[in-house]
Amino acid sequence: MTDLLAIQGLRVRFRTVGFVRALVDRVTDPYIDAVLDVSLMLREGETLGLVGESGSGKTTLARAVVGLVPVHSGSIHLNGRELVGLRESEYRGIRRSLGMMFQDPVASLSPRKTVRGLLIEPFHIHRIRDVDLDKEARRLLGIVGLHDGFLAAYAHQLSGGQARRVGVARTLALKPKLILADEPTAGLDVSVQGEILNLMNELQRQFGLSYLIVTHNLPVIRHVSDRLAIMYLGRLVEQGPTRSVFARPAHPYTQALVAAVPQPDPDKRRDHLELQGEIPSLRRRPSGCEFHTRCVHAQERCKVEAPLPTALPGGREVRCHFPLV
Amino acid sequence: MTAQTVSGGAAGPLPKQRAWLVLSHRLLKDPLGVLGLVIVALLVLSAIFADLLATHDPFQMAPRQRLQDPSAAHWLGTDQLGRDVYSRVIYGGRIALWVSLVAVGLSLLGGLVLGMLAGYGPRWLDNTLVLIFDAVRSFPTIMFALAMVTLLSPSLGTIIIIIVVASIPVYGRIVRIQTLSMKETEFILAERALGAGPIRVLFSHILPNVIGPLLILASMEIPVVITIEAGLSFLGLGVRPPTPTWGSILQEGYQYIRDTPWLVIAGGLPLILTTLGFTFLGEALRDAFDPKLNRP
Amino acid sequence: MSEPLLDISDLSVEFATPRGQVKALRHVDLSVKPGRIVGIVGESGCGKSTLVSAVMGLLAGNAKMTSGSIAFEGRQLRDLTEDQWRDIRGRRLAMVFQDPMTSLNPVMSIATQMVDIQHRDPGSRADKLKKAIRWLAKVGISDPEHRIEDYPHRFSGGMRQRISIAMALLMNPSILIADEPTTALDVTLEAQIIHLIKQLRAEFDGAILFVSHNLGLIAEICDEVVVMYAGEVVEHADIRRLFHEPAHPYTQLLLTCDPARVDSEERTLPTIGGTVPDLAHLPQGCIFAARCPGAFERCRAEAPPTYTIDERHHVRCFLHAR
């Protein structure tokens, strides 16, 4: 298998205060790093789960790959081609091979367009004229399991699950290789979640797709991803095969995340809290290991020295001085 | 595996409801809205069929029949030059409508383009346009009008230019705010992620979402424009005689108010009715569009 | 056995919409006893929000109670005037929302807001402030003496939710309604808030109505559970009974669907299939019949009544008819 997507040392920063304001208030560093020193790769046909809490930079990372937010430094290779530094007009062609699904299934569909209009728009955008648009629209709807009656519907007339299916159909229109899905099951009912995930699974088999799934939902990602990457404050703290990361988390943060998921079994109630405190602000990153302020295993060394990514057996990697495995 | 097997339970019944059907249904339930609609329709019809409706040539003078009261021959009497006032009012309506539609249309267009540029374009362009909008708006309209009339000449064209320049910022600011707030929504990001360029995003996705409220605003601006035109004509800064407009009929009637009240009534009444008609219609449209007023 | 604090019987609510009457709640029975945490679980459109609004007297203008009664501390809530409602809301019946900013006023300091709620109580402002500070400390706000002067935007989302819990409990209500109180929070913060509610339970002698779509949270915190589907209560049971021996087919399917309960590495997840019926055009018979794997002829012809399996387990399904 070859690497479809390879990210090296990626850094995305945002300006938090305006130029004038920074001068007046003497802000020396008006930037925050939303994504910092992230390296990861995705093989063809693989599903990578990118997991983190709000502010971890997982959504920003996905948007950087699609070119919706500017990259400060580092590189993103898609099929061997460098994406960082491409001009907007050059990027547009790249987007044919990249599909992106956004969080809100209904709000990510243009409200004044019919489903048919939404489905054929990718062909208009990329000026593809040698296809029968009506046939394509019906074919795409069929792929995601909706009948033709939906062609005339507007986004607001669809249920969350139906809208999500239309979103999936749209990203498939141009036969991409890689789909980035930002919380594909957010806002959906449990029973509908399963339908969407099964659909995505089936499509992966059918079309050989690769997925980068951004989520905070651990129970869901456990069932759909081959590998996991855990983010905290814009950095990757752990990555490895899903099964082993869940079975034996190496980073204390991963362990806390797994433990924080409530079990739907009244006999497995928890009486202690794994993780105290809240995520620190990106403006004031803690010294040393950035997780030490909340880590139950933290020692003196963690407060002063930042850990580097270390390889573990089984294709795993962790950024911790005292990994749990 | 075929596509059908993954269909799950996605085949739900679809509510067959068109937005405009609901809209017209709501509009027709509002008595004032219906009244507005009727008045506006009458105005438009009389403007279109002015040639058929007018009983006399509006420019035909008859010095011996000046300032007559209404009669079978002259339904609204005659003016100081003996012209048929009814016919002049009908033609005046045509001019009022023409001026207001052109002026509102042009300012709508200008406001849309500039507002979307400001909202979607780079920061410096936004700042510049907002500065210009504010500068224009802070300048008193009447002074601007006087200056323009002095510089150019009092004519319909000048009136239209004055109105367009003064009201572009009104539309522009609304469009800018709407564009700004929509710029970061997921559906716009989704379009960009598919590869859509700025032109497509603006015209295919942002425009359809701002145009509705803007058209309502425009329908409420039309009477304002008609009043401005009448006001300028009344002050003698508008249309040159002998062109019949409601403003000039009113102004002439004002000079002869001691001889007859009919001229003032004939010029003023259609003005009031038209203003009310468009305002009722605009307000009814605004209510009908408001999804929060979820009336059955 | 003690008297129920809240006793809802045969409650039906309809909404007038352009599509016709939407029967959002139908014949809901629910009684809540002191000291219990009662979970209300169901998917979107199941009527749990409508039920909460009906109890709080906050139904939308186009809603109408078409049958039933809600008795709270012996009073009929249906007959209350708006004045009497103000006596009850926030004082006897308190609520914590999904978004804490719903209950916090952004332009007032926490101190002002927490003193304001106590305006009907005797006592000086200083005493009221002290009480407020005590509650902030209880919900885990550090340095409450100083932080109470801050405005809501100075707190993080998790802290705001803690503050709205403190505000809800300040008047010692007899029922606290928590409507998806952790849905907007991250998992680690969610765990903290749930932990907090469990701790506060000891201090608070009322009952909690815990509304959620998350079965994990329900299992974590509730004593008994009400399962709702398409506007009806389909099952009501003690927590262990519900998770270990669910009686209604919908409950059974809902539990199998939860990815957190699927223990295998299986890629294909179980689903329910079918869709929720249109509440403006209800099907004849059982509301779940079209999606139910165990449905038989009778289910499609008539709607099942509520059957009692035992004293604390009720189910609306013909499979349990005796």
Short mmCIF file of N, CA and C in Angstrom, two decimals, chain C residues 151-256:
data_model
loop_
_atom_site.label_atom_id
_atom_site.label_comp_id
_atom_site.label_asym_id
_atom_site.label_seq_id
_atom_site.Cartn_x
_atom_site.Cartn_y
_atom_site.Cartn_z
N TYR C 151 -18.62 38.18 35.00
CA TYR C 151 -19.72 38.00 34.07
C TYR C 151 -19.61 36.63 33.41
N PRO C 152 -20.73 36.09 32.92
CA PRO C 152 -20.71 34.73 32.36
C PRO C 152 -19.62 34.47 31.32
N HIS C 153 -19.33 35.47 30.45
CA HIS C 153 -18.38 35.18 29.38
C HIS C 153 -16.96 34.94 29.89
N ARG C 154 -16.73 35.27 31.16
CA ARG C 154 -15.39 35.06 31.72
C ARG C 154 -15.17 33.60 32.12
N PHE C 155 -16.23 32.79 32.02
CA PHE C 155 -16.10 31.38 32.42
C PHE C 155 -16.11 30.49 31.17
N SER C 156 -15.48 29.33 31.29
CA SER C 156 -15.51 28.36 30.19
C SER C 156 -16.88 27.67 30.17
N GLY C 157 -17.15 26.93 29.09
CA GLY C 157 -18.43 26.25 28.94
C GLY C 157 -18.75 25.32 30.11
N GLY C 158 -17.74 24.57 30.55
CA GLY C 158 -17.95 23.64 31.65
C GLY C 158 -18.26 24.37 32.95
N MET C 159 -17.55 25.47 33.17
CA MET C 159 -17.77 26.27 34.39
C MET C 159 -19.15 26.91 34.36
N ARG C 160 -19.57 27.38 33.18
CA ARG C 160 -20.90 27.98 33.07
C ARG C 160 -21.97 26.96 33.40
N GLN C 161 -21.77 25.73 32.96
CA GLN C 161 -22.77 24.72 33.26
C GLN C 161 -22.79 24.45 34.76
N ARG C 162 -21.62 24.48 35.41
CA ARG C 162 -21.58 24.33 36.86
C ARG C 162 -22.36 25.46 37.53
N ILE C 163 -22.16 26.69 37.01
CA ILE C 163 -22.85 27.83 37.60
C ILE C 163 -24.37 27.71 37.42
N SER C 164 -24.79 27.26 36.22
CA SER C 164 -26.24 27.17 36.04
C SER C 164 -26.82 26.07 36.93
N ILE C 165 -26.02 25.05 37.23
CA ILE C 165 -26.51 24.04 38.19
C ILE C 165 -26.64 24.66 39.58
N ALA C 166 -25.64 25.46 39.98
CA ALA C 166 -25.71 26.13 41.28
C ALA C 166 -26.93 27.03 41.35
N MET C 167 -27.20 27.77 40.25
CA MET C 167 -28.35 28.67 40.24
C MET C 167 -29.65 27.90 40.34
N ALA C 168 -29.69 26.74 39.68
CA ALA C 168 -30.92 25.95 39.71
C ALA C 168 -31.18 25.39 41.10
N LEU C 169 -30.11 25.03 41.79
CA LEU C 169 -30.30 24.38 43.09
C LEU C 169 -30.38 25.37 44.25
N LEU C 170 -30.04 26.62 43.98
CA LEU C 170 -29.96 27.65 45.01
C LEU C 170 -31.24 27.76 45.83
N MET C 171 -32.39 27.65 45.17
CA MET C 171 -33.67 27.83 45.86
C MET C 171 -34.20 26.52 46.42
N ASN C 172 -33.37 25.49 46.41
CA ASN C 172 -33.77 24.18 46.88
C ASN C 172 -35.10 23.72 46.28
N PRO C 173 -35.13 23.58 44.96
CA PRO C 173 -36.36 23.18 44.29
C PRO C 173 -36.68 21.72 44.63
N SER C 174 -37.92 21.32 44.42
CA SER C 174 -38.20 19.91 44.70
C SER C 174 -37.98 19.06 43.45
N ILE C 175 -37.98 19.70 42.28
CA ILE C 175 -37.61 18.94 41.08
C ILE C 175 -36.63 19.76 40.24
N LEU C 176 -35.55 19.09 39.83
CA LEU C 176 -34.59 19.71 38.92
C LEU C 176 -34.73 18.98 37.59
N ILE C 177 -34.97 19.76 36.53
CA ILE C 177 -35.04 19.15 35.21
C ILE C 177 -33.73 19.45 34.49
N ALA C 178 -32.99 18.42 34.15
CA ALA C 178 -31.73 18.59 33.43
C ALA C 178 -31.96 18.13 32.00
N ASP C 179 -32.03 19.10 31.07
CA ASP C 179 -32.34 18.79 29.68
C ASP C 179 -31.04 18.70 28.88
N GLU C 180 -30.58 17.51 28.61
CA GLU C 180 -29.32 17.28 27.88
C GLU C 180 -28.21 18.18 28.43
N PRO C 181 -27.93 18.15 29.73
CA PRO C 181 -27.04 19.16 30.31
C PRO C 181 -25.59 19.04 29.87
N THR C 182 -25.21 17.94 29.25
CA THR C 182 -23.79 17.79 28.89
C THR C 182 -23.59 17.64 27.39
N THR C 183 -24.66 17.77 26.61
CA THR C 183 -24.53 17.52 25.18
C THR C 183 -23.56 18.48 24.50
N ALA C 184 -23.48 19.72 25.01
CA ALA C 184 -22.60 20.69 24.38
C ALA C 184 -21.16 20.59 24.90
N LEU C 185 -20.90 19.66 25.81
CA LEU C 185 -19.58 19.61 26.44
C LEU C 185 -18.74 18.45 25.90
N ASP C 186 -17.43 18.57 26.04
CA ASP C 186 -16.54 17.48 25.67
C ASP C 186 -16.67 16.33 26.65
N VAL C 187 -16.20 15.14 26.21
CA VAL C 187 -16.36 13.94 27.06
C VAL C 187 -15.76 14.09 28.44
N THR C 188 -14.58 14.69 28.54
CA THR C 188 -13.96 14.75 29.87
C THR C 188 -14.73 15.72 30.76
N LEU C 189 -15.26 16.80 30.16
CA LEU C 189 -16.06 17.74 30.96
C LEU C 189 -17.40 17.13 31.31
N GLU C 190 -17.95 16.36 30.37
CA GLU C 190 -19.21 15.69 30.61
C GLU C 190 -19.09 14.78 31.83
N ALA C 191 -18.00 14.03 31.87
CA ALA C 191 -17.78 13.14 33.00
C ALA C 191 -17.72 13.94 34.30
N GLN C 192 -17.11 15.13 34.24
CA GLN C 192 -17.03 15.95 35.44
C GLN C 192 -18.40 16.43 35.90
N ILE C 193 -19.23 16.88 34.94
CA ILE C 193 -20.57 17.38 35.31
C ILE C 193 -21.42 16.25 35.88
N ILE C 194 -21.34 15.07 35.27
CA ILE C 194 -22.11 13.93 35.77
C ILE C 194 -21.66 13.58 37.19
N HIS C 195 -20.35 13.61 37.38
CA HIS C 195 -19.80 13.34 38.70
C HIS C 195 -20.33 14.35 39.72
N LEU C 196 -20.39 15.61 39.28
CA LEU C 196 -20.90 16.68 40.16
C LEU C 196 -22.36 16.44 40.53
N ILE C 197 -23.18 16.09 39.53
CA ILE C 197 -24.60 15.87 39.82
C ILE C 197 -24.76 14.73 40.83
N LYS C 198 -23.94 13.69 40.65
CA LYS C 198 -24.00 12.57 41.60
C LYS C 198 -23.65 13.03 43.01
N GLN C 199 -22.62 13.86 43.11
CA GLN C 199 -22.21 14.36 44.43
C GLN C 199 -23.30 15.20 45.07
N LEU C 200 -23.93 16.08 44.24
CA LEU C 200 -24.92 17.01 44.77
C LEU C 200 -26.18 16.31 45.23
N ARG C 201 -26.40 15.14 44.70
CA ARG C 201 -27.57 14.37 45.04
C ARG C 201 -27.77 14.24 46.54
N ALA C 202 -26.66 14.08 47.23
CA ALA C 202 -26.72 13.88 48.67
C ALA C 202 -27.25 15.13 49.37
N GLU C 203 -26.98 16.29 48.78
CA GLU C 203 -27.32 17.56 49.41
C GLU C 203 -28.73 18.00 49.10
N PHE C 204 -29.33 17.33 48.16
CA PHE C 204 -30.54 17.85 47.56
C PHE C 204 -31.60 16.77 47.71
N ASP C 205 -32.69 17.12 48.37
CA ASP C 205 -33.64 16.05 48.68
C ASP C 205 -34.76 15.93 47.65
N GLY C 206 -34.69 16.72 46.61
CA GLY C 206 -35.72 16.63 45.56
C GLY C 206 -35.42 15.52 44.58
N ALA C 207 -36.16 15.56 43.48
CA ALA C 207 -35.95 14.57 42.43
C ALA C 207 -35.33 15.24 41.22
N ILE C 208 -34.70 14.43 40.37
CA ILE C 208 -34.11 14.96 39.15
C ILE C 208 -34.74 14.26 37.95
N LEU C 209 -35.17 15.07 36.98
CA LEU C 209 -35.61 14.52 35.69
C LEU C 209 -34.45 14.72 34.74
N PHE C 210 -33.84 13.63 34.30
CA PHE C 210 -32.64 13.73 33.49
C PHE C 210 -32.96 13.33 32.05
N VAL C 211 -33.03 14.36 31.17
CA VAL C 211 -33.40 14.10 29.78
C VAL C 211 -32.14 13.91 28.95
N SER C 212 -32.04 12.84 28.21
CA SER C 212 -30.84 12.62 27.41
C SER C 212 -31.12 11.64 26.29
N HIS C 213 -30.30 11.72 25.24
CA HIS C 213 -30.39 10.70 24.19
C HIS C 213 -29.25 9.69 24.38
N ASN C 214 -28.39 9.96 25.36
CA ASN C 214 -27.18 9.16 25.56
C ASN C 214 -27.42 8.06 26.59
N LEU C 215 -27.50 6.83 26.11
CA LEU C 215 -27.81 5.71 27.00
C LEU C 215 -26.72 5.53 28.06
N GLY C 216 -25.49 5.85 27.71
CA GLY C 216 -24.40 5.72 28.66
C GLY C 216 -24.62 6.60 29.88
N LEU C 217 -25.02 7.86 29.62
CA LEU C 217 -25.25 8.79 30.73
C LEU C 217 -26.42 8.33 31.57
N ILE C 218 -27.48 7.88 30.91
CA ILE C 218 -28.67 7.40 31.62
C ILE C 218 -28.26 6.27 32.57
N ALA C 219 -27.48 5.32 32.04
CA ALA C 219 -27.06 4.18 32.85
C ALA C 219 -26.19 4.63 34.02
N GLU C 220 -25.45 5.69 33.78
CA GLU C 220 -24.49 6.17 34.77
C GLU C 220 -25.19 6.81 35.97
N ILE C 221 -26.31 7.45 35.74
CA ILE C 221 -26.80 8.36 36.77
C ILE C 221 -28.23 8.09 37.25
N CYS C 222 -29.07 7.42 36.45
CA CYS C 222 -30.50 7.36 36.78
C CYS C 222 -30.87 6.16 37.66
N ASP C 223 -31.98 6.31 38.37
CA ASP C 223 -32.53 5.20 39.16
C ASP C 223 -33.58 4.45 38.35
N GLU C 224 -34.34 5.22 37.56
CA GLU C 224 -35.34 4.59 36.71
C GLU C 224 -35.37 5.34 35.39
N VAL C 225 -35.94 4.71 34.37
CA VAL C 225 -35.90 5.28 33.03
C VAL C 225 -37.26 5.21 32.36
N VAL C 226 -37.57 6.29 31.65
CA VAL C 226 -38.75 6.33 30.80
C VAL C 226 -38.26 6.35 29.37
N VAL C 227 -38.69 5.42 28.54
CA VAL C 227 -38.28 5.40 27.14
C VAL C 227 -39.42 5.96 26.31
N MET C 228 -39.12 6.97 25.51
CA MET C 228 -40.17 7.58 24.69
C MET C 228 -39.92 7.31 23.22
N TYR C 229 -41.00 7.13 22.49
CA TYR C 229 -40.90 6.95 21.05
C TYR C 229 -42.08 7.64 20.38
N ALA C 230 -41.79 8.55 19.48
CA ALA C 230 -42.82 9.23 18.67
C ALA C 230 -43.99 9.75 19.50
N GLY C 231 -43.68 10.33 20.66
CA GLY C 231 -44.71 10.98 21.45
C GLY C 231 -45.37 10.12 22.50
N GLU C 232 -44.92 8.87 22.63
CA GLU C 232 -45.51 8.00 23.65
C GLU C 232 -44.43 7.46 24.58
N VAL C 233 -44.84 7.20 25.82
CA VAL C 233 -43.96 6.47 26.72
C VAL C 233 -44.15 4.99 26.39
N VAL C 234 -43.10 4.34 25.87
CA VAL C 234 -43.28 2.93 25.51
C VAL C 234 -42.84 2.00 26.63
N GLU C 235 -41.94 2.48 27.50
CA GLU C 235 -41.51 1.63 28.58
C GLU C 235 -41.04 2.49 29.75
N HIS C 236 -41.30 1.99 30.97
CA HIS C 236 -40.87 2.68 32.18
C HIS C 236 -40.42 1.59 33.16
N ALA C 237 -39.14 1.65 33.57
CA ALA C 237 -38.64 0.58 34.42
C ALA C 237 -37.48 1.07 35.26
N ASP C 238 -37.13 0.29 36.26
CA ASP C 238 -35.94 0.57 37.03
C ASP C 238 -34.72 0.39 36.13
N ILE C 239 -33.64 1.11 36.49
CA ILE C 239 -32.50 1.19 35.58
C ILE C 239 -31.93 -0.18 35.21
N ARG C 240 -31.72 -1.03 36.20
CA ARG C 240 -31.11 -2.35 35.90
C ARG C 240 -32.02 -3.19 35.03
N ARG C 241 -33.30 -3.17 35.40
CA ARG C 241 -34.28 -3.93 34.65
C ARG C 241 -34.28 -3.49 33.19
N LEU C 242 -34.27 -2.18 32.99
CA LEU C 242 -34.36 -1.68 31.63
C LEU C 242 -33.16 -2.09 30.78
N PHE C 243 -31.97 -2.02 31.37
CA PHE C 243 -30.78 -2.34 30.58
C PHE C 243 -30.57 -3.85 30.44
N HIS C 244 -31.02 -4.61 31.44
CA HIS C 244 -30.76 -6.04 31.38
C HIS C 244 -31.93 -6.84 30.81
N GLU C 245 -33.17 -6.39 31.10
CA GLU C 245 -34.33 -7.11 30.57
C GLU C 245 -35.31 -6.15 29.92
N PRO C 246 -34.89 -5.45 28.87
CA PRO C 246 -35.81 -4.51 28.21
C PRO C 246 -37.01 -5.27 27.67
N ALA C 247 -38.20 -4.70 27.86
CA ALA C 247 -39.41 -5.43 27.48
C ALA C 247 -39.96 -4.98 26.13
N HIS C 248 -39.83 -3.70 25.81
CA HIS C 248 -40.39 -3.19 24.55
C HIS C 248 -39.40 -3.41 23.41
N PRO C 249 -39.90 -3.84 22.25
CA PRO C 249 -38.98 -4.08 21.13
C PRO C 249 -38.14 -2.84 20.77
N TYR C 250 -38.75 -1.65 20.91
CA TYR C 250 -37.99 -0.45 20.59
C TYR C 250 -36.81 -0.29 21.54
N THR C 251 -37.05 -0.47 22.84
CA THR C 251 -35.97 -0.37 23.81
C THR C 251 -34.87 -1.39 23.49
N GLN C 252 -35.30 -2.60 23.17
CA GLN C 252 -34.33 -3.64 22.84
C GLN C 252 -33.46 -3.23 21.66
N LEU C 253 -34.12 -2.70 20.60
CA LEU C 253 -33.36 -2.31 19.41
C LEU C 253 -32.45 -1.13 19.71
N LEU C 254 -32.98 -0.17 20.47
CA LEU C 254 -32.19 1.02 20.81
C LEU C 254 -30.91 0.61 21.52
N LEU C 255 -31.04 -0.34 22.42
CA LEU C 255 -29.87 -0.79 23.17
C LEU C 255 -28.87 -1.52 22.26
N THR C 256 -29.37 -2.32 21.32
CA THR C 256 -28.42 -3.02 20.44
C THR C 256 -27.72 -2.07 19.50
#
